[in-house]
Coordinates of C-alpha atoms in Angstrom, one line a residue:
M1 CA -7.8 -28.3 -40.6
S2 CA -6.6 -24.9 -38.8
V3 CA -3.5 -23.0 -39.5
Q4 CA -3.3 -22.7 -35.1
E5 CA -4.8 -26.6 -35.1
F6 CA -1.2 -28.1 -38.0
L7 CA 0.7 -25.8 -35.6
D8 CA 0.2 -28.1 -32.8
N9 CA 0.7 -31.7 -35.1
H10 CA 3.8 -30.3 -36.0
M11 CA 5.2 -29.2 -32.3
L12 CA 4.3 -32.2 -31.1
S13 CA 4.6 -34.3 -34.5
R14 CA 8.8 -32.1 -34.0
K15 CA 8.1 -33.1 -29.5
I16 CA 7.4 -37.1 -30.2
E17 CA 10.8 -36.4 -32.3
D18 CA 12.7 -35.5 -30.1
A19 CA 11.7 -38.1 -26.7
V20 CA 11.9 -40.7 -29.6
N21 CA 15.7 -39.5 -30.2
A22 CA 16.0 -38.5 -26.1
A23 CA 15.3 -42.9 -25.9
V24 CA 17.7 -44.0 -28.2
R25 CA 20.3 -42.1 -26.4
A26 CA 20.0 -43.4 -23.0
K27 CA 19.0 -47.0 -23.4
S28 CA 16.1 -46.9 -21.8
P29 CA 15.2 -49.9 -21.3
D30 CA 10.9 -48.7 -21.0
P31 CA 11.6 -46.3 -23.9
V32 CA 7.0 -46.0 -23.8
L33 CA 7.4 -44.8 -20.1
F34 CA 10.1 -42.9 -21.1
I35 CA 8.7 -40.9 -23.7
S36 CA 5.7 -40.0 -22.4
N37 CA 7.8 -38.6 -19.0
H38 CA 9.9 -36.5 -22.1
I39 CA 6.7 -35.0 -23.6
K40 CA 5.0 -34.7 -20.2
K41 CA 8.4 -32.6 -18.9
S42 CA 8.6 -31.0 -22.8
V43 CA 4.9 -29.4 -22.9
S44 CA 4.1 -26.8 -20.7
S45 CA 1.4 -27.0 -18.1
V46 CA -1.4 -24.9 -17.8
I47 CA -4.4 -25.1 -15.6
T48 CA -6.8 -27.6 -16.8
K49 CA -9.8 -27.8 -13.7
I50 CA -9.8 -26.5 -10.4
T51 CA -12.8 -27.8 -7.9
A52 CA -13.3 -26.5 -4.1
R53 CA -14.4 -27.6 -1.2
Q54 CA -15.4 -27.1 2.8
V55 CA -13.3 -27.8 4.4
L56 CA -13.2 -27.1 8.6
D57 CA -10.9 -25.1 10.1
S58 CA -8.9 -26.0 13.8
R59 CA -10.8 -24.7 15.7
G60 CA -14.0 -25.8 13.8
I61 CA -15.7 -24.0 11.3
P62 CA -15.7 -24.4 7.8
T63 CA -13.4 -23.3 5.6
I64 CA -12.2 -23.5 2.0
E65 CA -10.3 -25.6 0.6
V66 CA -8.8 -25.6 -3.7
D67 CA -7.5 -28.6 -6.4
L68 CA -6.1 -27.2 -8.9
Y69 CA -4.7 -29.2 -10.7
T70 CA -1.9 -28.6 -14.4
N71 CA -0.3 -31.8 -16.0
K72 CA 2.1 -31.8 -13.0
G73 CA -0.2 -32.9 -10.7
M74 CA -3.0 -31.8 -8.0
F75 CA -1.3 -28.9 -6.5
R76 CA -3.7 -28.3 -3.3
A77 CA -4.5 -25.4 -0.5
S78 CA -7.1 -23.7 2.1
S79 CA -7.9 -20.3 3.4
P80 CA -7.2 -19.8 7.4
S81 CA -9.0 -17.6 9.6
G82 CA -9.0 -15.1 11.7
N83 CA -10.9 -14.3 14.7
C84 CA -12.6 -10.5 13.8
T85 CA -12.3 -8.4 10.7
G86 CA -10.8 -5.0 10.7
I87 CA -12.4 -2.6 8.8
Y88 CA -10.0 -2.5 5.4
E89 CA -9.1 -6.1 6.0
A90 CA -10.2 -8.1 2.8
V91 CA -14.2 -9.9 3.7
E92 CA -14.0 -14.0 3.6
L93 CA -17.2 -14.8 2.3
R94 CA -20.0 -16.5 5.1
D95 CA -23.1 -17.8 4.2
G96 CA -25.0 -16.2 6.2
D97 CA -27.9 -19.3 7.0
K98 CA -28.4 -19.6 10.6
G99 CA -29.2 -23.7 10.7
R100 CA -25.8 -24.2 9.1
Y101 CA -22.9 -23.8 11.2
L102 CA -24.6 -21.4 12.7
G103 CA -23.6 -19.3 9.9
K104 CA -21.0 -19.1 9.0
G105 CA -20.9 -22.1 5.8
V106 CA -18.9 -21.3 2.8
S107 CA -20.6 -22.8 0.2
R108 CA -21.1 -19.4 -1.7
A109 CA -17.6 -19.3 -2.0
V110 CA -16.5 -22.6 -2.3
K111 CA -19.6 -22.2 -5.4
N112 CA -17.6 -18.9 -6.9
V113 CA -14.7 -21.0 -7.1
N114 CA -16.1 -24.3 -8.9
E115 CA -18.0 -21.5 -11.6
R116 CA -16.9 -18.1 -12.1
I117 CA -12.7 -18.6 -10.9
S118 CA -12.2 -21.9 -12.6
E119 CA -14.0 -21.0 -15.7
A120 CA -11.6 -17.2 -15.8
L121 CA -8.1 -19.4 -14.8
I122 CA -9.2 -22.9 -16.8
G123 CA -5.9 -23.0 -19.5
M124 CA -3.6 -20.1 -18.1
D125 CA -0.5 -20.6 -17.4
P126 CA 0.5 -21.6 -13.4
T127 CA 3.5 -20.0 -13.9
L128 CA 2.6 -16.3 -14.0
Q129 CA 1.4 -15.1 -10.6
S130 CA 0.5 -11.5 -11.2
Q131 CA -2.0 -12.2 -14.6
I132 CA -3.9 -14.9 -12.5
D133 CA -4.6 -13.0 -9.6
Q134 CA -5.4 -9.9 -11.9
V135 CA -7.7 -12.4 -13.6
M136 CA -9.9 -12.9 -10.0
L137 CA -9.2 -8.9 -8.7
D138 CA -10.9 -7.6 -12.5
L139 CA -13.8 -11.0 -11.9
D140 CA -14.6 -9.3 -8.7
K141 CA -14.2 -6.4 -9.5
T142 CA -14.9 -4.7 -5.4
E143 CA -11.9 -3.1 -3.4
N144 CA -12.5 -5.7 -0.5
K145 CA -13.1 -8.3 -2.2
V146 CA -16.5 -9.2 -0.7
E147 CA -18.0 -10.2 -4.6
L148 CA -15.6 -13.4 -4.5
G149 CA -14.7 -13.8 -1.2
A150 CA -11.4 -13.2 -0.3
N151 CA -11.2 -16.8 1.3
A152 CA -11.7 -18.9 -2.2
I153 CA -9.3 -15.8 -4.3
L154 CA -6.3 -17.1 -1.2
A155 CA -7.2 -20.2 -1.7
V156 CA -7.2 -20.1 -5.1
S157 CA -3.8 -17.8 -5.4
I158 CA -1.9 -20.6 -3.0
A159 CA -2.6 -23.3 -5.2
A160 CA -1.7 -21.2 -8.4
C161 CA 1.5 -20.6 -6.8
K162 CA 1.9 -24.3 -5.8
A163 CA 1.1 -25.0 -9.2
G164 CA 3.9 -23.1 -10.8
A165 CA 6.7 -23.3 -8.5
A166 CA 6.2 -27.5 -9.8
E167 CA 6.2 -25.9 -13.2
K168 CA 9.4 -24.4 -13.0
E169 CA 10.7 -28.1 -10.7
V170 CA 11.8 -25.6 -8.1
P171 CA 11.0 -26.2 -4.6
L172 CA 8.0 -23.2 -3.9
Y173 CA 10.6 -20.8 -1.7
K174 CA 12.4 -20.9 -4.7
H175 CA 9.7 -19.7 -7.2
I176 CA 8.2 -17.3 -4.5
A177 CA 11.4 -15.7 -4.2
E178 CA 12.0 -15.3 -7.8
L179 CA 8.1 -14.0 -8.2
S180 CA 9.4 -11.1 -5.8
G181 CA 12.5 -10.5 -7.8
K182 CA 15.1 -11.6 -5.0
T183 CA 17.2 -14.8 -4.9
S184 CA 18.5 -15.1 -1.4
T185 CA 15.7 -16.5 0.7
V186 CA 16.3 -16.8 4.8
L187 CA 15.4 -19.0 7.1
P188 CA 13.3 -17.1 9.8
V189 CA 13.5 -16.7 14.0
P190 CA 10.5 -18.7 15.2
S191 CA 7.9 -17.2 17.1
F192 CA 6.5 -19.9 19.4
T193 CA 3.4 -18.7 21.4
V194 CA 4.3 -20.0 24.9
I195 CA 1.4 -18.8 26.8
S196 CA -2.3 -17.6 25.8
G197 CA -4.7 -15.6 27.1
G198 CA -7.0 -12.5 25.4
A199 CA -9.3 -13.8 22.6
H200 CA -7.9 -17.6 22.3
A201 CA -7.6 -18.4 25.9
G202 CA -10.2 -18.5 28.6
N203 CA -8.3 -17.4 31.5
N204 CA -8.3 -13.3 32.9
L205 CA -5.0 -13.2 31.2
A206 CA -5.7 -9.5 28.6
V207 CA -2.5 -9.7 26.7
Q208 CA -3.4 -12.6 23.5
E209 CA -0.2 -14.5 23.0
I210 CA 2.8 -14.4 25.2
M211 CA 6.0 -15.7 22.9
I212 CA 9.0 -16.2 23.1
L213 CA 12.2 -15.5 20.4
P214 CA 15.3 -18.0 19.7
V215 CA 17.8 -15.3 18.3
G216 CA 20.8 -16.7 20.0
A217 CA 20.2 -20.5 17.8
N218 CA 22.6 -20.7 15.0
T219 CA 20.3 -22.9 12.6
F220 CA 16.3 -23.6 12.6
E221 CA 16.7 -26.9 13.9
E222 CA 18.3 -25.3 17.3
A223 CA 16.0 -22.7 17.5
M224 CA 13.2 -25.6 17.3
Q225 CA 14.9 -26.9 19.7
M226 CA 15.8 -24.9 22.0
G227 CA 11.6 -24.0 21.6
S228 CA 10.1 -27.4 22.4
E229 CA 12.8 -27.8 25.5
T230 CA 11.7 -24.0 27.4
Y231 CA 8.1 -25.1 26.4
H232 CA 8.2 -28.3 28.2
Q233 CA 10.1 -26.6 30.9
L234 CA 7.3 -24.0 30.9
K235 CA 4.6 -26.7 31.4
A236 CA 6.8 -27.8 34.6
I237 CA 6.6 -24.9 36.1
I238 CA 3.0 -23.9 35.9
T239 CA 2.2 -27.9 36.8
E240 CA 3.6 -27.2 40.2
K241 CA 2.2 -23.3 40.6
Y242 CA -1.2 -24.0 38.9
G243 CA -1.4 -27.8 38.6
T244 CA -2.3 -29.5 36.2
S245 CA -5.1 -27.8 34.9
G246 CA -2.8 -25.0 34.2
C247 CA -1.7 -26.4 31.1
N248 CA -4.6 -26.5 29.6
V249 CA -4.0 -25.0 26.0
G250 CA -5.4 -22.0 24.1
E251 CA -6.4 -21.4 19.8
D252 CA -2.2 -21.6 19.2
G253 CA -1.5 -24.2 21.4
G254 CA 0.5 -21.6 24.0
F255 CA -0.5 -22.6 28.2
A256 CA -3.4 -21.4 29.3
P257 CA -2.6 -21.0 33.5
N258 CA -4.9 -18.6 35.4
I259 CA -2.8 -15.6 35.4
S260 CA -4.5 -12.1 35.4
S261 CA -1.0 -9.7 34.7
F262 CA 1.5 -9.3 32.5
K263 CA 4.2 -9.3 34.9
E264 CA 2.9 -13.2 35.7
G265 CA 3.0 -14.5 32.4
L266 CA 6.3 -12.6 32.2
D267 CA 7.6 -14.1 35.0
L268 CA 7.3 -17.8 34.3
V269 CA 8.5 -17.5 30.7
K270 CA 12.0 -16.5 31.9
E271 CA 12.3 -18.7 35.0
A272 CA 12.0 -21.3 32.1
I273 CA 14.1 -19.6 30.0
D274 CA 16.3 -19.4 32.9
Q275 CA 15.9 -23.5 33.7
T276 CA 17.1 -24.3 30.4
G277 CA 20.1 -22.1 30.0
Y278 CA 18.6 -20.1 27.3
N279 CA 18.9 -16.5 28.9
G280 CA 20.7 -14.3 26.7
K281 CA 19.9 -16.5 23.5
I282 CA 16.2 -16.2 23.9
K283 CA 13.9 -13.2 24.0
I284 CA 10.7 -12.2 23.7
A285 CA 7.7 -10.3 22.1
M286 CA 3.5 -10.5 23.2
D287 CA 0.4 -9.3 21.0
V288 CA -0.8 -7.4 22.8
A289 CA -5.1 -7.5 20.9
A290 CA -5.1 -4.2 22.4
T291 CA -8.4 -3.4 20.1
N292 CA -10.2 -6.7 22.0
F293 CA -9.9 -5.1 25.6
C294 CA -10.6 -1.1 24.0
L295 CA -13.3 1.1 25.5
G296 CA -13.5 4.6 23.8
T297 CA -9.8 5.6 25.2
K298 CA -9.1 3.8 27.5
Y299 CA -8.0 -0.5 28.2
D300 CA -9.9 -2.5 30.3
L301 CA -7.1 -5.4 31.7
D302 CA -9.9 -6.9 33.4
F303 CA -11.6 -7.2 31.0
K304 CA -12.0 -11.1 30.7
S305 CA -12.7 -11.6 34.6
P306 CA -15.8 -12.4 36.0
N307 CA -15.4 -10.4 39.6
K308 CA -13.9 -6.6 38.4
S309 CA -13.0 -4.0 40.7
G310 CA -12.8 -1.9 37.9
Q311 CA -10.0 0.0 38.7
N312 CA -7.1 -1.7 35.6
F313 CA -8.8 0.9 33.5
R314 CA -5.8 2.6 31.9
T315 CA -5.5 5.4 29.3
G316 CA -3.3 5.7 26.5
E317 CA 0.0 7.6 28.3
E318 CA -0.6 5.0 31.2
M319 CA 0.0 2.4 28.8
I320 CA 2.9 3.1 27.2
E321 CA 4.9 3.8 30.8
M322 CA 3.1 -0.3 31.0
Y323 CA 5.1 -0.8 28.4
V324 CA 8.5 1.3 29.9
Q325 CA 8.8 -0.3 33.1
L326 CA 8.2 -4.4 31.4
C327 CA 10.5 -3.7 28.6
A328 CA 12.8 -1.5 31.6
A329 CA 12.9 -4.5 34.2
D330 CA 14.6 -7.6 33.2
Y331 CA 12.2 -9.2 30.7
P332 CA 14.4 -9.7 27.7
I333 CA 11.0 -7.9 25.2
V334 CA 12.5 -7.3 21.9
S335 CA 8.7 -7.1 20.3
I336 CA 5.3 -5.5 21.1
E337 CA 2.4 -6.2 18.3
Q338 CA -1.0 -4.0 18.2
P339 CA 0.0 -2.6 22.0
F340 CA -3.3 -0.1 21.3
D341 CA -6.6 -0.5 19.2
K342 CA -7.3 -0.8 16.0
E343 CA -7.6 3.2 15.4
D344 CA -4.9 4.3 18.3
W345 CA -2.7 5.4 15.7
E346 CA -1.4 8.6 18.2
N347 CA -0.5 5.8 21.0
T348 CA 1.1 3.2 18.9
K349 CA 3.7 6.3 17.7
L350 CA 4.5 7.2 20.5
L351 CA 5.5 3.7 21.9
S352 CA 7.6 3.2 18.2
A353 CA 9.4 6.5 19.0
H354 CA 10.6 5.8 22.4
G355 CA 12.7 3.3 20.7
I356 CA 12.6 0.6 23.4
C357 CA 11.3 -3.1 20.8
Q358 CA 10.1 -3.6 17.4
V359 CA 6.3 -2.5 17.5
V360 CA 3.4 -4.5 15.2
G361 CA 0.4 -3.0 13.0
D362 CA -1.9 -5.7 13.6
D363 CA -5.4 -4.5 13.6
L364 CA -3.6 -0.9 13.1
L365 CA -2.8 -1.8 9.5
M366 CA -4.8 -5.0 8.1
L367 CA -1.8 -5.8 5.2
N368 CA -4.2 -3.0 3.1
P369 CA -1.3 -0.7 1.3
K370 CA -3.7 2.3 2.1
C371 CA -2.6 1.8 5.7
I372 CA 0.6 0.5 5.6
E373 CA 1.8 3.2 2.9
R374 CA 0.2 5.5 6.1
A375 CA 2.1 4.3 9.1
I376 CA 5.4 4.4 7.2
N377 CA 5.0 8.1 5.9
E378 CA 4.2 9.0 10.0
S379 CA 6.2 6.8 11.5
T380 CA 3.6 4.7 13.9
C381 CA 5.5 1.5 13.9
N382 CA 8.0 -0.3 12.5
A383 CA 6.6 -3.5 11.7
L384 CA 4.1 -5.6 9.4
L385 CA 2.1 -8.5 10.6
L386 CA 1.8 -10.6 7.2
K387 CA -1.7 -12.3 7.6
M388 CA -2.4 -14.1 4.1
N389 CA -6.0 -14.0 4.0
Q390 CA -6.2 -10.1 5.2
I391 CA -4.9 -9.1 1.5
G392 CA -6.2 -12.5 -0.1
T393 CA -3.5 -13.1 -3.3
V394 CA 0.0 -14.0 -3.2
T395 CA 0.7 -10.9 -5.2
E396 CA -0.9 -8.9 -3.4
A397 CA 1.0 -10.4 0.3
I398 CA 4.6 -9.9 -2.2
K399 CA 3.8 -5.3 -2.9
A400 CA 3.0 -5.3 1.1
V401 CA 6.1 -6.9 2.0
K402 CA 8.2 -4.5 0.0
L403 CA 6.7 -1.8 0.9
A404 CA 7.4 -2.7 4.5
K405 CA 11.2 -3.6 4.1
D406 CA 11.7 -0.7 1.4
A407 CA 11.0 1.4 4.7
H408 CA 13.2 -1.1 6.4
W409 CA 10.2 -2.1 8.4
G410 CA 10.2 -6.0 10.6
V411 CA 8.2 -8.3 9.0
V412 CA 6.2 -11.0 10.5
T413 CA 5.1 -14.4 8.5
S414 CA 2.2 -14.5 10.7
H415 CA -0.2 -17.9 10.9
R416 CA -3.9 -17.6 11.5
C417 CA -6.6 -18.7 15.1
G418 CA -8.4 -20.8 12.3
E419 CA -5.5 -22.9 11.0
T420 CA -5.2 -25.2 8.5
E421 CA -3.3 -28.2 7.1
D422 CA -1.7 -25.6 4.6
S423 CA 2.1 -25.4 5.4
F424 CA 2.5 -22.0 2.8
I425 CA 3.7 -19.4 5.2
A426 CA 6.8 -22.2 5.9
D427 CA 7.7 -21.3 2.6
L428 CA 6.9 -17.7 1.9
A429 CA 8.6 -16.8 5.1
V430 CA 11.2 -18.4 3.4
G431 CA 10.5 -16.7 -0.2
L432 CA 10.2 -13.5 0.7
A433 CA 12.7 -13.3 3.6
T434 CA 11.0 -11.8 5.7
G435 CA 13.2 -13.3 8.8
Q436 CA 10.3 -13.7 11.9
I437 CA 7.3 -16.2 11.4
K438 CA 5.1 -17.2 14.1
A439 CA 3.2 -19.8 13.7
G440 CA 2.1 -20.6 17.3
A441 CA 3.1 -23.3 20.0
P442 CA 5.7 -26.3 19.4
C443 CA 2.1 -27.8 19.5
R444 CA -0.5 -29.4 17.5
G445 CA -0.8 -30.6 14.5
E446 CA -1.8 -27.4 12.1
R447 CA 0.4 -25.2 14.2
L448 CA 4.2 -27.9 13.7
V449 CA 2.5 -28.7 10.0
K450 CA 4.7 -25.0 9.7
Y451 CA 7.5 -25.1 11.1
N452 CA 8.1 -29.1 10.2
Q453 CA 8.3 -27.9 7.0
L454 CA 11.0 -25.2 7.9
L455 CA 12.9 -28.4 8.8
R456 CA 12.6 -30.4 6.3
I457 CA 13.5 -27.4 4.5
E458 CA 16.5 -26.6 6.1
E459 CA 17.6 -29.7 5.2
E460 CA 16.8 -29.3 1.5
L461 CA 19.4 -26.1 1.4
G462 CA 22.2 -27.5 3.3
E463 CA 25.1 -25.8 3.6
R464 CA 23.2 -23.2 1.6
A465 CA 20.9 -22.6 4.9
V466 CA 21.0 -19.3 6.5
Y467 CA 19.1 -18.6 9.5
A468 CA 17.7 -15.1 10.3
G469 CA 19.5 -15.2 14.4
L470 CA 20.2 -12.1 15.5
N471 CA 19.6 -10.2 13.0
W472 CA 15.7 -10.8 12.5
R473 CA 14.4 -7.1 12.3
L474 CA 16.0 -6.8 8.9
P475 CA 17.9 -9.9 7.7

């Protein structure tokens, strides 16, 4: 017997002895079960098994799901996916076999988890999130995770985070807060998608999303009520003006009536807010996703229209004028996401300098630390969109949020158009106190699973629950 084996056996004997004494003191009616549970609790968990599989996301496109095991149980996580990938974004690994799922399969990523990642992580302590993530980064050896796939790495990273929380016997959001060095948690203001356009819907609207933020609510539960009521009031308005077909929904659950202008969509949303009586308590945000309709140095607001007149091209300067006019008009717009092309740093900076609203970097930043640092140094925008799959690990996401918060930026925790039933970003938003969460409309299961988890968290926190509310940008 080796020295290590002797020590291990000695420690186990001590744990058994402690468990027997505890069972005697507790006068347990089932001492065998009591002793077994006591020993399990006293033995530190390690990762014992990791398995991955291919599942489908909310669009019916393959993604990867991971089951990570410790002696505390099994912990499941899955990777979301977006419509497009930026040049600075971590790369999700796809098979490219056009004969299976049109080339979108993820069997290569699954194999990487089941073989290479699993072998590297088995035996590690799940509470050591940064070490687990670093092992995967070292194994990948590329800057954008193209070797193993960001989708493979992310699913394992999230599953390990859940296992770490279970090992510490604390809620997931508390574990995330502790990983970030914080002790306080905040319930975010939900940014509900109510009208979909752009790449997310089949209408002619260029802007990708119009959203509502119940900043005037006192609790997250009240914010959910306000969002739901306004959403259904908007449905009634759209039905009356455009017919029932106008209430078809886009990928994020927002309504997709056949409208073509920013103003037409904003008028509908403003009317719904007024009719529900939440004027002043609900603000409006837009995800323009302008990269989708940028042609050279101009922006084609008719890019989806089959009957283009050629009259709706805007220069960057004209786009800024439009945004300023919309915010100066009677629309309570407080946030604009990706107002220009992913490479249009100059116009984004000029819009931010106007100070009319929060300007959120998405394609511009891709959660890439170098891009974030550049944007901070050049005052290009003033808010970060936190999309986990753009960076690939929990540890890197925490660091990116710290960069943004140190610069006094807002942070929007965000879903993707290709979502799963995983509610992880709800706990992430609370644990990192981002103050804002964008998870789609108050409908569709893969969206509601995030919002419903936030309701549970608020209930669990009870009197300790803090809703970001009017402090949504800097909670």
